[in-house]
Amino acid sequence: MELLCCEVDPVRRAVPDRNLLDDRVLQNLLTIEERYLPQCSYFKCVQKDIQPYMRRMVATWMLEVCEEQKCEEEVFPLAMNYLDRFLAGVPTPKTHLQLLGAVCMFLASKLKETIPLTAEKLCIYTDNSIKPQELLEWELVVLGKLKWNLAAVTPHDFIEHILRKLPQQREKLSLIRKHAQTFIALCATDFKFAMYPPSMIATGSVGAAICGLQQDEEVSSLTCDALTELLAKITNTDVDCLKACQEQIEAVLLNSLQQFRQEQREGSKSEDELDQATTPTDVRDIDL
Amino acid sequence: MSQPSGDSRQIPHSSKACRRLFGPVDSEQLRRDCDTLMASCLQEARQRWNFDFVTETPLEGNFVWERVRGLGVPKLYLTPGSCGGRDDTGGGRRPSPSAAVLQGTMAQEDHVDLSLSCTLVPRSSEQPEGSPETPGTSQSRKRRQTSMTDFYHSKRRLVFCKRKP
């Protein structure tokens, strides 16, 4: 008699489809990815009330919600893509920003998850400052302004394509993937990366993940430079651009590590604070 | 380990993520902004498709709209609960354009024609002379089917989904 144990993960996953990982798909992704980038640097030309630090605040909150709700990895970057595209077109008061963040998570979760986030849950996460009805109405507004183009390309779409082309031992792959995903989330919280093509963020994140891990143990047979060249070839990215992007990613990590340590020092009085400051956990374990 | 899987997505008590970021939210302003933005979405769509999505009437423009018969959906699938005052969307909600149309059509017929198809018609006056001749542009009835993205498609899909048993 076979016994089925269901306590691991309530979500059933399909096995990876090799047909979706061939070059045709990769080329298509590279062709269409730019269509889904925000149209302008909106702090300069559209928004009057919203400042860059407010985007970081709402992004950090969204990431916390996604992590606490164990959302699929793509949900957060996709939601940030919706938010940036909306803000690139619609001048918005800062008091609406959290509602918009919630709406974007609502939409991204519906698109990517088997069991999506509910409107009620998201409203609780705003400390009930918005009502589910308002969330639903604004959902339509956001959909309209995004022209219903929700299937945006995100850096996650490229990860498997990149990983399978690297001369990597298989047992290291899941660790590299995990770190790269954390880097991608980190990039999504920083406006600097909002207008970079997702393929470049993905390639830079994989590069940063491997180079970071390399310091502790042998994860790749390539040197960092050789790796960057190979990565650049995979996604048709300019080598220098890619290097610059990877450096920026590493700088963002350092920055966020420092911030984390500071918070730790300040917040050491209450242990709850430590629990809360888990934002992009995994990468913080790496010592640079 | 032994946590029941259903609880894995409950909001933990005193979760630090439950917080308001930018102070109190003015519901009145939200409502006003929502209305303004929805109106501008509708206006954009109206110009894009020369179709009034509020009253569901075709307007002058590049697209020719025609009603398609035979896609009717039995009433059964469109009325949750009773046929009377449909108030399934929760109190206080203004009837959305599509709901208004649904009700209007349903009062008259048993089947609902949510099915308008639109076709792009090349206007002969705008055809510049000596432009590269695409086969068939001379025939005025030649049409190119365009995909209705914004509003109509989603609505139709909704209806089709509900058709399936």
PDB file of N, CA and C in Angstrom, chain A residues 6-7 10 54 57-58 61 64-65 68-71 86 90 93-99 113 115-117 121 124-129 131 133-134 137-138 140-141 144-145 147-148 272 276, chain B residues 1-3 5-6 8-12 14-31 33-35 37-38 40-41 44 89-94 149-151 154:
ATOM      1  N   CYS A   6       1.108  14.548   2.482  1.00  0.00           N
ATOM      2  CA  CYS A   6       0.812  15.835   1.847  1.00  0.00           C
ATOM      3  C   CYS A   6       1.301  17.040   2.622  1.00  0.00           C
ATOM      4  N   GLU A   7       2.110  16.835   3.615  1.00  0.00           N
ATOM      5  CA  GLU A   7       2.390  18.015   4.428  1.00  0.00           C
ATOM      6  C   GLU A   7       3.501  18.878   3.863  1.00  0.00           C
ATOM      7  N   PRO A  10       1.426  22.133  -0.419  1.00  0.00           N
ATOM      8  CA  PRO A  10       0.073  21.908  -0.931  1.00  0.00           C
ATOM      9  C   PRO A  10      -0.047  22.188  -2.432  1.00  0.00           C
ATOM     10  N   MET A  54      10.002  56.486  -1.121  1.00  0.00           N
ATOM     11  CA  MET A  54       8.664  55.925  -0.903  1.00  0.00           C
ATOM     12  C   MET A  54       8.477  54.641  -1.702  1.00  0.00           C
ATOM     13  N   MET A  57      10.061  52.054   0.288  1.00  0.00           N
ATOM     14  CA  MET A  57       9.222  51.642   1.421  1.00  0.00           C
ATOM     15  C   MET A  57       8.127  50.674   0.998  1.00  0.00           C
ATOM     16  N   VAL A  58       7.448  51.033  -0.082  1.00  0.00           N
ATOM     17  CA  VAL A  58       6.327  50.181  -0.491  1.00  0.00           C
ATOM     18  C   VAL A  58       6.873  48.856  -1.026  1.00  0.00           C
ATOM     19  N   TRP A  61       7.781  46.634   1.887  1.00  0.00           N
ATOM     20  CA  TRP A  61       6.549  46.082   2.462  1.00  0.00           C
ATOM     21  C   TRP A  61       5.997  44.949   1.589  1.00  0.00           C
ATOM     22  N   GLU A  64       7.969  41.832   2.025  1.00  0.00           N
ATOM     23  CA  GLU A  64       7.653  41.181   3.305  1.00  0.00           C
ATOM     24  C   GLU A  64       6.358  40.385   3.200  1.00  0.00           C
ATOM     25  N   VAL A  65       5.347  41.002   2.572  1.00  0.00           N
ATOM     26  CA  VAL A  65       4.063  40.311   2.436  1.00  0.00           C
ATOM     27  C   VAL A  65       4.244  39.054   1.588  1.00  0.00           C
ATOM     28  N   GLU A  68       6.071  36.438   3.626  1.00  0.00           N
ATOM     29  CA  GLU A  68       5.256  35.865   4.694  1.00  0.00           C
ATOM     30  C   GLU A  68       4.174  34.953   4.120  1.00  0.00           C
ATOM     31  N   GLN A  69       3.668  35.330   2.960  1.00  0.00           N
ATOM     32  CA  GLN A  69       2.629  34.525   2.329  1.00  0.00           C
ATOM     33  C   GLN A  69       3.206  33.413   1.458  1.00  0.00           C
ATOM     34  N   LYS A  70       4.511  33.284   1.473  1.00  0.00           N
ATOM     35  CA  LYS A  70       5.200  32.248   0.684  1.00  0.00           C
ATOM     36  C   LYS A  70       4.762  32.257  -0.776  1.00  0.00           C
ATOM     37  N   CYS A  71       4.688  33.441  -1.317  1.00  0.00           N
ATOM     38  CA  CYS A  71       4.317  33.553  -2.727  1.00  0.00           C
ATOM     39  C   CYS A  71       5.419  32.972  -3.606  1.00  0.00           C
ATOM     40  N   PHE A  86       2.585  51.513 -14.006  1.00  0.00           N
ATOM     41  CA  PHE A  86       1.459  52.390 -13.676  1.00  0.00           C
ATOM     42  C   PHE A  86       1.965  53.781 -13.320  1.00  0.00           C
ATOM     43  N   VAL A  90       0.764  57.542 -14.611  1.00  0.00           N
ATOM     44  CA  VAL A  90      -0.295  58.205 -13.846  1.00  0.00           C
ATOM     45  C   VAL A  90       0.280  58.927 -12.625  1.00  0.00           C
ATOM     46  N   PRO A  93      -0.889  60.463  -5.818  1.00  0.00           N
ATOM     47  CA  PRO A  93      -0.505  60.954  -4.482  1.00  0.00           C
ATOM     48  C   PRO A  93       0.069  59.816  -3.647  1.00  0.00           C
ATOM     49  N   LYS A  94       0.935  60.152  -2.720  1.00  0.00           N
ATOM     50  CA  LYS A  94       1.619  59.095  -1.973  1.00  0.00           C
ATOM     51  C   LYS A  94       0.659  58.273  -1.114  1.00  0.00           C
ATOM     52  N   THR A  95      -0.478  58.880  -0.749  1.00  0.00           N
ATOM     53  CA  THR A  95      -1.423  58.130   0.083  1.00  0.00           C
ATOM     54  C   THR A  95      -2.049  56.959  -0.678  1.00  0.00           C
ATOM     55  N   HIS A  96      -1.938  56.968  -2.015  1.00  0.00           N
ATOM     56  CA  HIS A  96      -2.488  55.848  -2.783  1.00  0.00           C
ATOM     57  C   HIS A  96      -1.459  54.741  -3.029  1.00  0.00           C
ATOM     58  N   LEU A  97      -0.220  55.011  -2.629  1.00  0.00           N
ATOM     59  CA  LEU A  97       0.857  54.123  -3.052  1.00  0.00           C
ATOM     60  C   LEU A  97       0.735  52.710  -2.475  1.00  0.00           C
ATOM     61  N   GLN A  98       0.332  52.636  -1.221  1.00  0.00           N
ATOM     62  CA  GLN A  98       0.224  51.305  -0.620  1.00  0.00           C
ATOM     63  C   GLN A  98      -0.931  50.513  -1.234  1.00  0.00           C
ATOM     64  N   LEU A  99      -2.024  51.208  -1.496  1.00  0.00           N
ATOM     65  CA  LEU A  99      -3.142  50.561  -2.190  1.00  0.00           C
ATOM     66  C   LEU A  99      -2.674  50.008  -3.530  1.00  0.00           C
ATOM     67  N   GLU A 113       0.033  32.279  -9.445  1.00  0.00           N
ATOM     68  CA  GLU A 113      -0.082  31.295  -8.380  1.00  0.00           C
ATOM     69  C   GLU A 113      -1.304  30.402  -8.505  1.00  0.00           C
ATOM     70  N   ILE A 115      -2.822  29.150  -5.803  1.00  0.00           N
ATOM     71  CA  ILE A 115      -3.741  29.680  -4.786  1.00  0.00           C
ATOM     72  C   ILE A 115      -3.373  31.143  -4.566  1.00  0.00           C
ATOM     73  N   PRO A 116      -4.072  32.063  -5.228  1.00  0.00           N
ATOM     74  CA  PRO A 116      -3.648  33.464  -5.151  1.00  0.00           C
ATOM     75  C   PRO A 116      -3.990  34.124  -3.816  1.00  0.00           C
ATOM     76  N   LEU A 117      -3.341  35.239  -3.576  1.00  0.00           N
ATOM     77  CA  LEU A 117      -3.641  36.054  -2.405  1.00  0.00           C
ATOM     78  C   LEU A 117      -5.068  36.580  -2.520  1.00  0.00           C
ATOM     79  N   LYS A 121      -7.076  39.460   2.609  1.00  0.00           N
ATOM     80  CA  LYS A 121      -5.767  39.299   3.234  1.00  0.00           C
ATOM     81  C   LYS A 121      -4.891  40.525   2.963  1.00  0.00           C
ATOM     82  N   ILE A 124      -5.816  43.409   5.107  1.00  0.00           N
ATOM     83  CA  ILE A 124      -5.312  43.282   6.481  1.00  0.00           C
ATOM     84  C   ILE A 124      -3.851  43.723   6.535  1.00  0.00           C
ATOM     85  N   TYR A 125      -3.098  43.366   5.500  1.00  0.00           N
ATOM     86  CA  TYR A 125      -1.681  43.762   5.472  1.00  0.00           C
ATOM     87  C   TYR A 125      -1.488  45.280   5.357  1.00  0.00           C
ATOM     88  N   THR A 126      -2.512  45.982   4.901  1.00  0.00           N
ATOM     89  CA  THR A 126      -2.386  47.443   4.910  1.00  0.00           C
ATOM     90  C   THR A 126      -2.892  48.012   6.228  1.00  0.00           C
ATOM     91  N   ASP A 127      -3.038  47.139   7.219  1.00  0.00           N
ATOM     92  CA  ASP A 127      -3.591  47.534   8.504  1.00  0.00           C
ATOM     93  C   ASP A 127      -5.014  48.082   8.323  1.00  0.00           C
ATOM     94  N   ASN A 128      -5.728  47.467   7.409  1.00  0.00           N
ATOM     95  CA  ASN A 128      -7.113  47.849   7.091  1.00  0.00           C
ATOM     96  C   ASN A 128      -7.266  49.316   6.709  1.00  0.00           C
ATOM     97  N   SER A 129      -6.233  49.891   6.141  1.00  0.00           N
ATOM     98  CA  SER A 129      -6.391  51.278   5.699  1.00  0.00           C
ATOM     99  C   SER A 129      -7.145  51.324   4.370  1.00  0.00           C
ATOM    100  N   LYS A 131     -10.217  49.114   1.893  1.00  0.00           N
ATOM    101  CA  LYS A 131     -11.244  48.084   1.953  1.00  0.00           C
ATOM    102  C   LYS A 131     -11.139  47.184   0.720  1.00  0.00           C
ATOM    103  N   GLN A 133     -13.321  46.288  -1.271  1.00  0.00           N
ATOM    104  CA  GLN A 133     -14.039  46.868  -2.397  1.00  0.00           C
ATOM    105  C   GLN A 133     -13.174  47.872  -3.167  1.00  0.00           C
ATOM    106  N   GLU A 134     -12.416  48.662  -2.413  1.00  0.00           N
ATOM    107  CA  GLU A 134     -11.532  49.641  -3.052  1.00  0.00           C
ATOM    108  C   GLU A 134     -10.427  48.951  -3.833  1.00  0.00           C
ATOM    109  N   GLU A 137     -11.891  47.769  -7.092  1.00  0.00           N
ATOM    110  CA  GLU A 137     -12.126  48.836  -8.051  1.00  0.00           C
ATOM    111  C   GLU A 137     -10.820  49.331  -8.658  1.00  0.00           C
ATOM    112  N   TRP A 138      -9.820  49.451  -7.807  1.00  0.00           N
ATOM    113  CA  TRP A 138      -8.521  49.905  -8.322  1.00  0.00           C
ATOM    114  C   TRP A 138      -7.837  48.842  -9.162  1.00  0.00           C
ATOM    115  N   LEU A 140      -9.297  47.258 -11.452  1.00  0.00           N
ATOM    116  CA  LEU A 140      -9.744  47.571 -12.812  1.00  0.00           C
ATOM    117  C   LEU A 140      -9.009  48.779 -13.380  1.00  0.00           C
ATOM    118  N   VAL A 141      -8.781  49.768 -12.510  1.00  0.00           N
ATOM    119  CA  VAL A 141      -8.054  50.958 -12.956  1.00  0.00           C
ATOM    120  C   VAL A 141      -6.649  50.571 -13.426  1.00  0.00           C
ATOM    121  N   GLY A 144      -6.695  48.661 -16.634  1.00  0.00           N
ATOM    122  CA  GLY A 144      -6.947  49.553 -17.764  1.00  0.00           C
ATOM    123  C   GLY A 144      -5.697  50.310 -18.158  1.00  0.00           C
ATOM    124  N   LYS A 145      -4.990  50.841 -17.159  1.00  0.00           N
ATOM    125  CA  LYS A 145      -3.803  51.630 -17.464  1.00  0.00           C
ATOM    126  C   LYS A 145      -2.666  50.761 -17.990  1.00  0.00           C
ATOM    127  N   LYS A 147      -3.216  48.382 -19.901  1.00  0.00           N
ATOM    128  CA  LYS A 147      -3.812  47.846 -21.118  1.00  0.00           C
ATOM    129  C   LYS A 147      -3.955  46.322 -21.063  1.00  0.00           C
ATOM    130  N   TRP A 148      -4.174  45.830 -19.883  1.00  0.00           N
ATOM    131  CA  TRP A 148      -4.364  44.398 -19.651  1.00  0.00           C
ATOM    132  C   TRP A 148      -3.139  43.568 -20.045  1.00  0.00           C
ATOM    133  N   ASP A 272      11.511  40.538  18.222  1.00  0.00           N
ATOM    134  CA  ASP A 272      10.587  40.553  17.102  1.00  0.00           C
ATOM    135  C   ASP A 272      11.195  41.263  15.914  1.00  0.00           C
ATOM    136  N   GLN A 276      11.516  40.206  11.975  1.00  0.00           N
ATOM    137  CA  GLN A 276      10.888  40.958  10.895  1.00  0.00           C
ATOM    138  C   GLN A 276      11.879  41.344   9.808  1.00  0.00           C
TER     139      GLN A 276
ATOM    140  N   MET B   1       7.259  21.067  11.552  1.00  0.00           N
ATOM    141  CA  MET B   1       7.069  19.883  10.709  1.00  0.00           C
ATOM    142  C   MET B   1       5.608  19.499  10.619  1.00  0.00           C
ATOM    143  N   SER B   2       4.948  19.433  11.773  1.00  0.00           N
ATOM    144  CA  SER B   2       3.590  18.904  11.760  1.00  0.00           C
ATOM    145  C   SER B   2       2.543  19.996  11.546  1.00  0.00           C
ATOM    146  N   GLN B   3       2.994  21.154  11.113  1.00  0.00           N
ATOM    147  CA  GLN B   3       2.022  22.217  10.859  1.00  0.00           C
ATOM    148  C   GLN B   3       1.066  21.812   9.743  1.00  0.00           C
ATOM    149  N   SER B   5      -0.903  22.002   6.501  1.00  0.00           N
ATOM    150  CA  SER B   5      -0.518  22.769   5.326  1.00  0.00           C
ATOM    151  C   SER B   5      -1.475  23.917   5.044  1.00  0.00           C
ATOM    152  N   GLY B   6      -2.755  23.731   5.389  1.00  0.00           N
ATOM    153  CA  GLY B   6      -3.727  24.780   5.111  1.00  0.00           C
ATOM    154  C   GLY B   6      -3.426  26.086   5.821  1.00  0.00           C
ATOM    155  N   SER B   8      -0.512  27.401   6.286  1.00  0.00           N
ATOM    156  CA  SER B   8       0.794  27.969   5.963  1.00  0.00           C
ATOM    157  C   SER B   8       0.688  29.400   5.442  1.00  0.00           C
ATOM    158  N   ARG B   9      -0.516  29.782   4.981  1.00  0.00           N
ATOM    159  CA  ARG B   9      -0.622  31.138   4.446  1.00  0.00           C
ATOM    160  C   ARG B   9      -1.516  32.037   5.295  1.00  0.00           C
ATOM    161  N   GLN B  10      -1.781  31.604   6.520  1.00  0.00           N
ATOM    162  CA  GLN B  10      -2.496  32.493   7.434  1.00  0.00           C
ATOM    163  C   GLN B  10      -1.604  33.663   7.801  1.00  0.00           C
ATOM    164  N   ILE B  11      -2.210  34.802   8.063  1.00  0.00           N
ATOM    165  CA  ILE B  11      -1.404  35.926   8.522  1.00  0.00           C
ATOM    166  C   ILE B  11      -1.054  35.680   9.987  1.00  0.00           C
ATOM    167  N   PRO B  12       0.223  35.617  10.301  1.00  0.00           N
ATOM    168  CA  PRO B  12       0.603  35.357  11.690  1.00  0.00           C
ATOM    169  C   PRO B  12       0.103  36.472  12.594  1.00  0.00           C
ATOM    170  N   SER B  14       0.046  39.363  15.093  1.00  0.00           N
ATOM    171  CA  SER B  14       0.963  40.491  15.272  1.00  0.00           C
ATOM    172  C   SER B  14       2.076  40.492  14.237  1.00  0.00           C
ATOM    173  N   SER B  15       1.688  40.231  12.995  1.00  0.00           N
ATOM    174  CA  SER B  15       2.671  40.283  11.912  1.00  0.00           C
ATOM    175  C   SER B  15       3.137  41.713  11.709  1.00  0.00           C
ATOM    176  N   LYS B  16       4.456  41.856  11.595  1.00  0.00           N
ATOM    177  CA  LYS B  16       5.024  43.195  11.424  1.00  0.00           C
ATOM    178  C   LYS B  16       4.723  43.758  10.039  1.00  0.00           C
ATOM    179  N   ALA B  17       4.341  42.864   9.132  1.00  0.00           N
ATOM    180  CA  ALA B  17       4.042  43.337   7.778  1.00  0.00           C
ATOM    181  C   ALA B  17       2.687  44.055   7.713  1.00  0.00           C
ATOM    182  N   CYS B  18       1.836  43.853   8.721  1.00  0.00           N
ATOM    183  CA  CYS B  18       0.556  44.550   8.750  1.00  0.00           C
ATOM    184  C   CYS B  18       0.773  45.974   9.234  1.00  0.00           C
ATOM    185  N   ARG B  19       0.916  46.876   8.318  1.00  0.00           N
ATOM    186  CA  ARG B  19       1.126  48.258   8.749  1.00  0.00           C
ATOM    187  C   ARG B  19       0.727  49.205   7.633  1.00  0.00           C
ATOM    188  N   ARG B  20       0.332  50.422   8.017  1.00  0.00           N
ATOM    189  CA  ARG B  20       0.072  51.398   6.968  1.00  0.00           C
ATOM    190  C   ARG B  20       1.301  52.266   6.783  1.00  0.00           C
ATOM    191  N   LEU B  21       1.621  52.522   5.521  1.00  0.00           N
ATOM    192  CA  LEU B  21       2.918  53.133   5.229  1.00  0.00           C
ATOM    193  C   LEU B  21       2.866  54.643   5.180  1.00  0.00           C
ATOM    194  N   PHE B  22       1.777  55.185   4.662  1.00  0.00           N
ATOM    195  CA  PHE B  22       1.781  56.633   4.409  1.00  0.00           C
ATOM    196  C   PHE B  22       0.598  57.317   5.085  1.00  0.00           C
ATOM    197  N   GLY B  23       0.326  56.928   6.300  1.00  0.00           N
ATOM    198  CA  GLY B  23      -0.720  57.592   7.057  1.00  0.00           C
ATOM    199  C   GLY B  23      -2.118  57.211   6.605  1.00  0.00           C
ATOM    200  N   PRO B  24      -3.101  57.988   7.067  1.00  0.00           N
ATOM    201  CA  PRO B  24      -4.493  57.649   6.759  1.00  0.00           C
ATOM    202  C   PRO B  24      -4.795  57.794   5.268  1.00  0.00           C
ATOM    203  N   VAL B  25      -5.697  56.947   4.785  1.00  0.00           N
ATOM    204  CA  VAL B  25      -6.098  56.994   3.382  1.00  0.00           C
ATOM    205  C   VAL B  25      -7.467  57.651   3.294  1.00  0.00           C
ATOM    206  N   ASP B  26      -7.592  58.604   2.423  1.00  0.00           N
ATOM    207  CA  ASP B  26      -8.847  59.323   2.250  1.00  0.00           C
ATOM    208  C   ASP B  26      -9.724  58.581   1.242  1.00  0.00           C
ATOM    209  N   SER B  27     -10.768  57.902   1.764  1.00  0.00           N
ATOM    210  CA  SER B  27     -11.604  57.097   0.868  1.00  0.00           C
ATOM    211  C   SER B  27     -12.292  57.941  -0.194  1.00  0.00           C
ATOM    212  N   GLU B  28     -12.659  59.143   0.207  1.00  0.00           N
ATOM    213  CA  GLU B  28     -13.337  60.021  -0.749  1.00  0.00           C
ATOM    214  C   GLU B  28     -12.435  60.334  -1.937  1.00  0.00           C
ATOM    215  N   GLN B  29     -11.182  60.640  -1.603  1.00  0.00           N
ATOM    216  CA  GLN B  29     -10.252  60.957  -2.674  1.00  0.00           C
ATOM    217  C   GLN B  29      -9.992  59.717  -3.542  1.00  0.00           C
ATOM    218  N   LEU B  30      -9.893  58.551  -2.883  1.00  0.00           N
ATOM    219  CA  LEU B  30      -9.713  57.312  -3.631  1.00  0.00           C
ATOM    220  C   LEU B  30     -10.837  57.139  -4.637  1.00  0.00           C
ATOM    221  N   ARG B  31     -12.068  57.355  -4.144  1.00  0.00           N
ATOM    222  CA  ARG B  31     -13.235  57.179  -5.005  1.00  0.00           C
ATOM    223  C   ARG B  31     -13.187  58.142  -6.189  1.00  0.00           C
ATOM    224  N   ASP B  33     -10.566  59.710  -7.495  1.00  0.00           N
ATOM    225  CA  ASP B  33      -9.478  59.380  -8.420  1.00  0.00           C
ATOM    226  C   ASP B  33      -9.795  58.133  -9.229  1.00  0.00           C
ATOM    227  N   CYS B  34     -10.428  57.181  -8.556  1.00  0.00           N
ATOM    228  CA  CYS B  34     -10.811  55.953  -9.246  1.00  0.00           C
ATOM    229  C   CYS B  34     -11.764  56.274 -10.388  1.00  0.00           C
ATOM    230  N   ASP B  35     -12.772  57.097 -10.099  1.00  0.00           N
ATOM    231  CA  ASP B  35     -13.741  57.470 -11.138  1.00  0.00           C
ATOM    232  C   ASP B  35     -13.069  58.203 -12.291  1.00  0.00           C
ATOM    233  N   LEU B  37      -9.922  58.093 -13.241  1.00  0.00           N
ATOM    234  CA  LEU B  37      -9.047  57.215 -14.021  1.00  0.00           C
ATOM    235  C   LEU B  37      -9.844  56.218 -14.849  1.00  0.00           C
ATOM    236  N   MET B  38     -10.927  55.703 -14.270  1.00  0.00           N
ATOM    237  CA  MET B  38     -11.761  54.773 -15.038  1.00  0.00           C
ATOM    238  C   MET B  38     -12.345  55.482 -16.256  1.00  0.00           C
ATOM    239  N   SER B  40     -11.035  57.941 -17.816  1.00  0.00           N
ATOM    240  CA  SER B  40     -10.016  58.154 -18.833  1.00  0.00           C
ATOM    241  C   SER B  40      -9.661  56.849 -19.544  1.00  0.00           C
ATOM    242  N   CYS B  41      -9.716  55.729 -18.814  1.00  0.00           N
ATOM    243  CA  CYS B  41      -9.506  54.426 -19.470  1.00  0.00           C
ATOM    244  C   CYS B  41     -10.585  54.191 -20.521  1.00  0.00           C
ATOM    245  N   GLU B  44     -10.042  56.399 -23.510  1.00  0.00           N
ATOM    246  CA  GLU B  44      -8.964  55.876 -24.366  1.00  0.00           C
ATOM    247  C   GLU B  44      -9.466  54.710 -25.199  1.00  0.00           C
ATOM    248  N   THR B  89     -22.631  41.840  -6.211  1.00  0.00           N
ATOM    249  CA  THR B  89     -21.293  42.431  -6.125  1.00  0.00           C
ATOM    250  C   THR B  89     -21.087  43.182  -4.819  1.00  0.00           C
ATOM    251  N   GLY B  90     -22.040  43.058  -3.936  1.00  0.00           N
ATOM    252  CA  GLY B  90     -21.846  43.746  -2.656  1.00  0.00           C
ATOM    253  C   GLY B  90     -22.473  45.114  -2.690  1.00  0.00           C
ATOM    254  N   GLY B  91     -22.920  45.556  -1.550  1.00  0.00           N
ATOM    255  CA  GLY B  91     -23.660  46.808  -1.485  1.00  0.00           C
ATOM    256  C   GLY B  91     -22.863  48.003  -1.960  1.00  0.00           C
ATOM    257  N   GLY B  92     -23.562  49.035  -2.294  1.00  0.00           N
ATOM    258  CA  GLY B  92     -22.887  50.289  -2.585  1.00  0.00           C
ATOM    259  C   GLY B  92     -22.156  50.337  -3.900  1.00  0.00           C
ATOM    260  N   ARG B  93     -22.140  49.257  -4.620  1.00  0.00           N
ATOM    261  CA  ARG B  93     -21.374  49.269  -5.849  1.00  0.00           C
ATOM    262  C   ARG B  93     -22.237  49.761  -6.998  1.00  0.00           C
ATOM    263  N   ARG B  94     -21.692  50.697  -7.750  1.00  0.00           N
ATOM    264  CA  ARG B  94     -22.462  51.174  -8.882  1.00  0.00           C
ATOM    265  C   ARG B  94     -22.457  50.102  -9.951  1.00  0.00           C
ATOM    266  N   THR B 149      -8.626  43.448 -27.506  1.00  0.00           N
ATOM    267  CA  THR B 149      -7.942  43.122 -26.260  1.00  0.00           C
ATOM    268  C   THR B 149      -8.691  43.694 -25.078  1.00  0.00           C
ATOM    269  N   ASP B 150      -8.732  45.000 -25.030  1.00  0.00           N
ATOM    270  CA  ASP B 150      -9.084  45.685 -23.784  1.00  0.00           C
ATOM    271  C   ASP B 150     -10.281  45.112 -23.041  1.00  0.00           C
ATOM    272  N   PHE B 151     -11.437  45.444 -23.494  1.00  0.00           N
ATOM    273  CA  PHE B 151     -12.596  45.106 -22.669  1.00  0.00           C
ATOM    274  C   PHE B 151     -13.350  43.891 -23.174  1.00  0.00           C
ATOM    275  N   SER B 154     -12.045  40.108 -22.805  1.00  0.00           N
ATOM    276  CA  SER B 154     -12.056  39.515 -21.478  1.00  0.00           C
ATOM    277  C   SER B 154     -13.467  39.118 -21.097  1.00  0.00           C
TER     278      SER B 154
END
